[in-house]
Short mmCIF file of C-alpha atoms and ligand atoms in Angstrom, two decimals:
data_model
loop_
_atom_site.label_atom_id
_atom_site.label_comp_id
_atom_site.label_asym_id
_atom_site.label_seq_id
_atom_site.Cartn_x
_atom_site.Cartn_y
_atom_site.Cartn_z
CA UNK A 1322 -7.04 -34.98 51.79
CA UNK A 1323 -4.79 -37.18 50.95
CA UNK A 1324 -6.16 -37.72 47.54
CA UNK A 1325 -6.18 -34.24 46.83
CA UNK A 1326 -2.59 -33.79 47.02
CA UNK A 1327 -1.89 -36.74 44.96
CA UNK A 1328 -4.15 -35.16 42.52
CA UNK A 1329 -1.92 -32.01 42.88
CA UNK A 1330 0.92 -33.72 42.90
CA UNK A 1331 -0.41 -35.38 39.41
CA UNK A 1332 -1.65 -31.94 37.92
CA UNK A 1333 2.11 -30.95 38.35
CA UNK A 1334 3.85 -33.17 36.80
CA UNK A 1335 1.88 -33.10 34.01
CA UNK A 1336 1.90 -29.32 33.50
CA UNK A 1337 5.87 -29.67 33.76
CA UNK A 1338 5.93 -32.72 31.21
CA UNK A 1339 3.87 -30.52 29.12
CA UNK A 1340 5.92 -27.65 29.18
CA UNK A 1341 9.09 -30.27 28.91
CA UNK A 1342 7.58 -31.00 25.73
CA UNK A 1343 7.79 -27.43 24.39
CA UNK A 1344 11.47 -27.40 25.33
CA UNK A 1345 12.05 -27.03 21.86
CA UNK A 1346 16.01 -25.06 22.20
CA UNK A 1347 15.87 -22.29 20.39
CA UNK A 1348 15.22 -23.35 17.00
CA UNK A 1349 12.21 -25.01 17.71
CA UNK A 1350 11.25 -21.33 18.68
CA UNK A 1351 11.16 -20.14 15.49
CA UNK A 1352 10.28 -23.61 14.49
CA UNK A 1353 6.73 -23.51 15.52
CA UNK A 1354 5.74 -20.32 13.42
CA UNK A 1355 7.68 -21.41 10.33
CA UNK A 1356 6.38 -24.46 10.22
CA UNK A 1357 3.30 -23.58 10.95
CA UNK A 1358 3.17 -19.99 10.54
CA UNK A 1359 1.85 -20.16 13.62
CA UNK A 1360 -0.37 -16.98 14.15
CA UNK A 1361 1.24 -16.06 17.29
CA UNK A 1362 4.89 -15.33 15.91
CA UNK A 1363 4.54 -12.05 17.38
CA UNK A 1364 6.08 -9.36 15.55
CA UNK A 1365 7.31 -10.87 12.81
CA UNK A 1366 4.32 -10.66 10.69
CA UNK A 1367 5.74 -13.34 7.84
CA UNK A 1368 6.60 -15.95 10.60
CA UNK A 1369 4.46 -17.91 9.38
CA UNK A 1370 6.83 -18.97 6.36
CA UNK A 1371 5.22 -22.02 5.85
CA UNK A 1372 2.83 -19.80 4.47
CA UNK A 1373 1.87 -17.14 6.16
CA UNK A 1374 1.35 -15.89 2.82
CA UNK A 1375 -0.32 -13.29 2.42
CA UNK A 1376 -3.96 -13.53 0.75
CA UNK A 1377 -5.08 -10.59 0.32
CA UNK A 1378 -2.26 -9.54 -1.89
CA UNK A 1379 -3.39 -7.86 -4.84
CA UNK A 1380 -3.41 -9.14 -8.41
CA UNK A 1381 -0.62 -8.77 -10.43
CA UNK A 1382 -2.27 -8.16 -13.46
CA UNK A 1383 -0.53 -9.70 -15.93
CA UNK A 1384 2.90 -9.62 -14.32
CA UNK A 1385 3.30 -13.80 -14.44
CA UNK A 1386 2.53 -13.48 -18.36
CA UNK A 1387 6.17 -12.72 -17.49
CA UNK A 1388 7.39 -11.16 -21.25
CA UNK A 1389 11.05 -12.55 -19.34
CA UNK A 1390 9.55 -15.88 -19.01
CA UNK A 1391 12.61 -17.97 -20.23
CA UNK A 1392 11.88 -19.60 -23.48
CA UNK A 1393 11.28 -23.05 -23.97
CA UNK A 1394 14.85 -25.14 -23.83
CA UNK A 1395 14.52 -28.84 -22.76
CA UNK A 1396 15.90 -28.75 -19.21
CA UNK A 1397 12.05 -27.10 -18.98
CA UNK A 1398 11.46 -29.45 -16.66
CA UNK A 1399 8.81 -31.29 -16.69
CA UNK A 1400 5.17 -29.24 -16.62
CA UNK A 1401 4.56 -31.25 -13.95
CA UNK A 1402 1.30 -29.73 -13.92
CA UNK A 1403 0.26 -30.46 -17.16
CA UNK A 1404 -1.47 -33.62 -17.55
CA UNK A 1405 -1.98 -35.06 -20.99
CA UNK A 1406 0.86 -32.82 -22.63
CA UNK A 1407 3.96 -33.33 -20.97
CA UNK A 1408 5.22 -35.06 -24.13
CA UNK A 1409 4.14 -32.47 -26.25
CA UNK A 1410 5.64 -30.12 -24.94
CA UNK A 1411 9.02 -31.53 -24.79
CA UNK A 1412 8.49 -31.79 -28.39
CA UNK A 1413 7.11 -28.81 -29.25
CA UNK A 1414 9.84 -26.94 -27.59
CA UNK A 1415 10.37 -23.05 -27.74
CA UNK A 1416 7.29 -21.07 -27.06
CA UNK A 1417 4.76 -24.16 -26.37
CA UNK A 1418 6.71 -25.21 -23.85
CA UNK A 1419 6.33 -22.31 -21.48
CA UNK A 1420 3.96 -20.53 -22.77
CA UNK A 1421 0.55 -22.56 -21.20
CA UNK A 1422 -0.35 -22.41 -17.76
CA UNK A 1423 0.79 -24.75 -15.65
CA UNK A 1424 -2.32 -25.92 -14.35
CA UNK A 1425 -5.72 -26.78 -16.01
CA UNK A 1426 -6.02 -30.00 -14.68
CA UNK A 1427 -8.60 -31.34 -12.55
CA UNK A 1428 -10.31 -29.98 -9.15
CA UNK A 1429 -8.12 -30.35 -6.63
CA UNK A 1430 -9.93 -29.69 -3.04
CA UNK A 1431 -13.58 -28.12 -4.47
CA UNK A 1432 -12.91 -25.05 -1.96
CA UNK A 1433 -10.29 -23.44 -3.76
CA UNK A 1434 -11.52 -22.30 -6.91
CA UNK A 1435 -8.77 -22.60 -8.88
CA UNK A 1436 -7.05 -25.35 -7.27
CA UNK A 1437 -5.43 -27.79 -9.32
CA UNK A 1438 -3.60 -30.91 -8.15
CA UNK A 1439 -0.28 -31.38 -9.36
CA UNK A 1440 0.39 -34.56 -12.02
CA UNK A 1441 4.16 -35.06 -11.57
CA UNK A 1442 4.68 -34.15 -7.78
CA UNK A 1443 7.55 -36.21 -7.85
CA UNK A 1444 9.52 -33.12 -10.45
CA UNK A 1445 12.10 -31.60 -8.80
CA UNK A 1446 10.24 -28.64 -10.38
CA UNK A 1447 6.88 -29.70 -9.13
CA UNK A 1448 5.07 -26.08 -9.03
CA UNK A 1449 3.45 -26.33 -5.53
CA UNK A 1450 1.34 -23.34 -4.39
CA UNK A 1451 -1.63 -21.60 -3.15
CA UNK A 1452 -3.17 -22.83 -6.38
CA UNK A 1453 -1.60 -26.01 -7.33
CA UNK A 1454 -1.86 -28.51 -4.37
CA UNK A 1455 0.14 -32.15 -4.38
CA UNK A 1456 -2.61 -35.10 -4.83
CA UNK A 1457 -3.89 -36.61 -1.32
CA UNK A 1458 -1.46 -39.40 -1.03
CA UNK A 1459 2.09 -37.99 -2.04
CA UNK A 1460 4.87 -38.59 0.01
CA UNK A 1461 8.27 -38.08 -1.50
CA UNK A 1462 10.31 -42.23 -1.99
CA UNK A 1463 13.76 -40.52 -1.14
CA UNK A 1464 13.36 -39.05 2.10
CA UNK A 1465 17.16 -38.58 4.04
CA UNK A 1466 18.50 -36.39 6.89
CA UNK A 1467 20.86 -34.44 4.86
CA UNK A 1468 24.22 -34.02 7.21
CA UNK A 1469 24.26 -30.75 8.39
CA UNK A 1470 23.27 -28.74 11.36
CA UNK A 1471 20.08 -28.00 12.50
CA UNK A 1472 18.54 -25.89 15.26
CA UNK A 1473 17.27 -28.83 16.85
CA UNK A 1474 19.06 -32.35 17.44
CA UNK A 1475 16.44 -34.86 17.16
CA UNK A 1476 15.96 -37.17 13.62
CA UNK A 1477 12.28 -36.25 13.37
CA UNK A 1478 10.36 -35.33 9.89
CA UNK A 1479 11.27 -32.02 9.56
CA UNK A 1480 14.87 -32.63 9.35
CA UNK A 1481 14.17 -34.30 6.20
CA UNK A 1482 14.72 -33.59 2.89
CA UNK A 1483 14.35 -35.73 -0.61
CA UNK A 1484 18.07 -36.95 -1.47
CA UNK A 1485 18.77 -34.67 -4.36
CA UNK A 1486 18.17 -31.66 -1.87
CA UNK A 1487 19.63 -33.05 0.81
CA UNK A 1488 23.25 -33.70 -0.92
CA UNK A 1489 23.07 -30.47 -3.00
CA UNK A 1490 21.97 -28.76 0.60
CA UNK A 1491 25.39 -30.06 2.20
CA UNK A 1492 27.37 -28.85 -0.72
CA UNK A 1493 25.43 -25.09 -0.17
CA UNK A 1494 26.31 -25.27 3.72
CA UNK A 1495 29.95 -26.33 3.54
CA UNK A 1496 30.48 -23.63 1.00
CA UNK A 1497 28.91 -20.82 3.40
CA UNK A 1498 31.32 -22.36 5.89
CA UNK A 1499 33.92 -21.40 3.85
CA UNK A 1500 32.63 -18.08 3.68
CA UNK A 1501 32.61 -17.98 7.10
CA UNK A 1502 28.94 -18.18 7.41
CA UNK A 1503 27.61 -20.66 9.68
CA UNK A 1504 24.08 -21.52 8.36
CA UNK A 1505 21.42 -23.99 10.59
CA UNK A 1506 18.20 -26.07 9.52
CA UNK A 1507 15.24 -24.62 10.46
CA UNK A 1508 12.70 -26.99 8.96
CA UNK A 1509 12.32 -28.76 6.23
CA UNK A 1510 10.11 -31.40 5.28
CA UNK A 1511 6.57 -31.55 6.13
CA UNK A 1512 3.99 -34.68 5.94
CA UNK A 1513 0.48 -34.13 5.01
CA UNK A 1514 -0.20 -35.13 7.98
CA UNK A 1515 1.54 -33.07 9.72
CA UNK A 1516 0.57 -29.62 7.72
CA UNK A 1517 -3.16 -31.04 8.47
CA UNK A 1518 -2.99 -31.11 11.97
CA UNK A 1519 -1.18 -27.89 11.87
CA UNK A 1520 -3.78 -26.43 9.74
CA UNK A 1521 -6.83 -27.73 11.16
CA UNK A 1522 -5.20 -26.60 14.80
CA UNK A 1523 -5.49 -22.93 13.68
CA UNK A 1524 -8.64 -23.40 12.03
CA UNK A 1525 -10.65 -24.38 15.36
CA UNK A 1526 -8.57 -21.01 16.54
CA UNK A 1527 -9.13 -18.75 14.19
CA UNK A 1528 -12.18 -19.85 11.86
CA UNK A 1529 -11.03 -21.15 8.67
CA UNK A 1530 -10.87 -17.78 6.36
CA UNK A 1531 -8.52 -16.15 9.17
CA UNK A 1532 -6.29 -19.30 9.49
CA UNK A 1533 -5.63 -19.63 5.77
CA UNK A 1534 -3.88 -15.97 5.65
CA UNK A 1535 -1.11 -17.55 7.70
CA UNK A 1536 -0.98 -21.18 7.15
CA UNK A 1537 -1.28 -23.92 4.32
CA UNK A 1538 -3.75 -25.53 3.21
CA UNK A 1539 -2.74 -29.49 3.33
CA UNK A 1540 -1.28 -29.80 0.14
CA UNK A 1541 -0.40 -26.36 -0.32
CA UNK A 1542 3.13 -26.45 1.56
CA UNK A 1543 5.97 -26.50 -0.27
CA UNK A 1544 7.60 -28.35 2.88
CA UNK A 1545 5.76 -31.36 1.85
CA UNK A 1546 8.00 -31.77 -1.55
CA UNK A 1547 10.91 -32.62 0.27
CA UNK A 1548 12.61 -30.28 -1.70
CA UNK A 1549 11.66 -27.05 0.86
CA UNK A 1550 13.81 -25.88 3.90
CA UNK A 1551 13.70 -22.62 6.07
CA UNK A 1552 17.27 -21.86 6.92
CA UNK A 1553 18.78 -19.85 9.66
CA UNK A 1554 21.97 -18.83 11.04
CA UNK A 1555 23.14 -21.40 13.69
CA UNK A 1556 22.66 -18.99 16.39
CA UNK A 1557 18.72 -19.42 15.07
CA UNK A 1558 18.38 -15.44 15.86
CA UNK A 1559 15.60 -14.39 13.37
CA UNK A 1560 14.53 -18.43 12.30
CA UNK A 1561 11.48 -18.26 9.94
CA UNK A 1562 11.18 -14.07 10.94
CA UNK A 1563 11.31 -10.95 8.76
CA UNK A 1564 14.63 -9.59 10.85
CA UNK A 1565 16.72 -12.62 8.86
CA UNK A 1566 16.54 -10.42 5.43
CA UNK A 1567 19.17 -8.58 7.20
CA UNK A 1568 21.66 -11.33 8.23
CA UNK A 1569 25.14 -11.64 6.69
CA UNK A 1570 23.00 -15.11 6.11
CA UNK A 1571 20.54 -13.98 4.65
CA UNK A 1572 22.89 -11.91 2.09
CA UNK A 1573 25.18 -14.99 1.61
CA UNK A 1574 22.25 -17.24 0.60
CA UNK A 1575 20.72 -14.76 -1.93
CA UNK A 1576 24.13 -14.58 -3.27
CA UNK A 1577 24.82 -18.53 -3.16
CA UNK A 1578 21.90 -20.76 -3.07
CA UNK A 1579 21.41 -20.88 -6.67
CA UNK A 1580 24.75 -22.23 -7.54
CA UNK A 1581 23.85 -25.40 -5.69
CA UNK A 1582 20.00 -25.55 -7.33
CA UNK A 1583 18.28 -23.38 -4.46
CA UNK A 1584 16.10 -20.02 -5.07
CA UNK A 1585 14.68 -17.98 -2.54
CA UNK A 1586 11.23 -19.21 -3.81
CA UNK A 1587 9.09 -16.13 -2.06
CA UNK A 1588 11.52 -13.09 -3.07
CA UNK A 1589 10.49 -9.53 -2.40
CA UNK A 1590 8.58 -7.64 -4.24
CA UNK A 1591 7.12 -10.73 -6.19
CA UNK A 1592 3.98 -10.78 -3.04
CA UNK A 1593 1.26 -11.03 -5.75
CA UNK A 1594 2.94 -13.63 -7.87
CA UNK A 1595 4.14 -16.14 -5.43
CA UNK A 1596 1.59 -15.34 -3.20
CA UNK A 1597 3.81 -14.92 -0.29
CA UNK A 1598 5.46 -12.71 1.77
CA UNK A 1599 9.59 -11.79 1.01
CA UNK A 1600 11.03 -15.05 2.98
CA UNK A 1601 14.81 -14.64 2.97
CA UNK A 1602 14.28 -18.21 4.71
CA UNK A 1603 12.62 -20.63 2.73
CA UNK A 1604 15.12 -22.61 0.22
CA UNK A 1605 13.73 -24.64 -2.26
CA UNK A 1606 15.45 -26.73 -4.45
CA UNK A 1607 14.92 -26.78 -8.43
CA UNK A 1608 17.91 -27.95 -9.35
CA UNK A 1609 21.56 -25.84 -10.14
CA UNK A 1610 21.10 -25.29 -13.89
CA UNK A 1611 17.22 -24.06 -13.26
CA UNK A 1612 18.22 -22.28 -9.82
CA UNK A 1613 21.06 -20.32 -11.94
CA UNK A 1614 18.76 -19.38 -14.83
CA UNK A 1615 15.93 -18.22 -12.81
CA UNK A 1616 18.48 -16.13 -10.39
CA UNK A 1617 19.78 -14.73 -13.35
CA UNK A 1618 16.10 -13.94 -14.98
CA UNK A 1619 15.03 -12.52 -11.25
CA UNK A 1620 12.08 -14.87 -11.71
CA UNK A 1621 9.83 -16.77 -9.85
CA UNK A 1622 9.12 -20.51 -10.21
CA UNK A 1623 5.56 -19.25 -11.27
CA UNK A 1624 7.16 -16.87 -13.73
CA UNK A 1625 9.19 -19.61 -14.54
CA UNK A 1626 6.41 -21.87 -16.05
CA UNK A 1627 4.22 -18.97 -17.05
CA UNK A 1628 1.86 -20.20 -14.57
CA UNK A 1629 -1.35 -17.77 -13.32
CA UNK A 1630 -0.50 -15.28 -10.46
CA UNK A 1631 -1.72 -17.05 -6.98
CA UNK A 1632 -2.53 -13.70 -5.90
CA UNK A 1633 -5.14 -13.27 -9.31
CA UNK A 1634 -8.57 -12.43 -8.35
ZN1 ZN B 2047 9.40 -22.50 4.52
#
């Protein structure tokens, strides 16, 4: 008898220390579906920022060959994707530059069948997407919990970004103070690790095909460049969910982020280039002069290097 109510006793506890654990405050409410894009984010069908892209998106035929696509200058960052010919295409300039796909390089994972693995993941313009996945072993050198406010309190991984971010991210948040916007860190970086259990977790769910409509593949996540975060307001109403595209946040952040090197990297109506939903959320970081360019140009970072729709057949 008596061992039965200790057992109880036990089972108890450890369903309250288990549910302790998910006392994640509010943030950590959206938290869960943006980072993982966690199937169950209810209503909000994007919730899944981290890439709850959208798969079956249909081709943009020949929308990325972008006839905007900015021409060739040097600050063309590097074509991190491109192997052999980085040089050459500094040198080459103008239309070279640009004009090749960012990707023929080498077989990334074998599944995907275009997957390429990215040769300078380091670039703060590292093109990191459904199609170009960061090699096996990349973890960004300059990790740093940029000083601002997040929904959460704790120093964990996701409240990291890679310096450059991280300083240019304080300059973007005490400007929207300013404005009288108070903004809030959602999540931001990612380990391989961490996108792999994440991933793998939805996959024993949902089967594989089902669980890569709403999450990344590991290596896939543009959380894992350190140079990704999903912002909110610091009330964290609508964190990582469609309802944020119609925040005075939301509106300030459009307006702003590129002046301190941010874009909205999955902007609406540019589903079957990016090959994500519209995510007023996710920030990532390019750097100002690219950031002002490409908000200027109302491009993507795919348009940007001329790179092959994810969303291509
Ligand atoms: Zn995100």
């Amino acid at each position: 008898m008596s061992k039965m109510t200790t057992m109880s006793a036990l089972l108890l506890a450890l369903t309250l220390a288990i549910a302790g654990c998910g006392n994640e405050a509010p943030g950590e409410i959206a938290s869960p579906p943006a980072e993982s894009g966690g199937p169950s984010s209810g209503a909000a069908s994007s919730a899944g920022d981290p890439h709850s892209g959208r798969s079956d998106a249909t081709p943009a035929s020949g929308s990325a060959a972008a006839p905007n696509a900015p021409t060739g200058r040097d600050a063309a960052p590097d074509k991190q994707n491109e192997p052999a010919d980085d040089g050459a295409n500094k040198t080459t300039g103008k239309t070279a530059d640009k004009s090749q796909p960012v990707n023929q390089g080498n077989d990334a994972s074998g599944k995907d069948k275009e997957m390429q693995v990215v040769a300078k993941p380091e670039s703060i313009t590292a093109l990191v997407n459904k199609q170009n996945a960061l090699p096996d072993n990349y973890k960004p050198s300059d990790l740093v919990y940029p000083d601002v406010p997040f929904l959460f309190k704790e120093k964990i991984e996701k409240r990291m970004l890679r310096k450059e971010a991280a300083e240019a991210l304080e300059k973007l948040f005490a400007a929207a103070k300013e404005d009288g916007v108070a903004l809030a860190g959602v999540s931001a970086y990612r380990s391989r690790a961490t996108q792999k259990a994440l991933f793998e977790r939805y996959v024993k769910k949902d089967g594989e095909a089902k669980a890569r409509t709403y999450s990344a593949v590991p290596g896939t996540s543009e959380h894992e460049t350190g140079l990704a975060i999903d912002v909110s307001g610091s009330d964290g109403k609508c964190a990582a969910s469609d309802c944020f595209a119609d925040t005075k946040e939301a509106e300030w952040l459009a307006e702003h982020a590129p002046e301190y090197g941010f874009i909205i990297r999955y902007p609406k109506g540019k589903e079957n280039i990016t090959g994500y939903q519209y995510e007023p959320w996710h920030l990532r970081y390019v750097g100002v002069e690219i950031a002002k360019e490409m908000a200027a140009k109302g491009i993507t970072l795919e348009e940007y290097f001329d790179a092959v729709p994810v969303s291509q057949p």
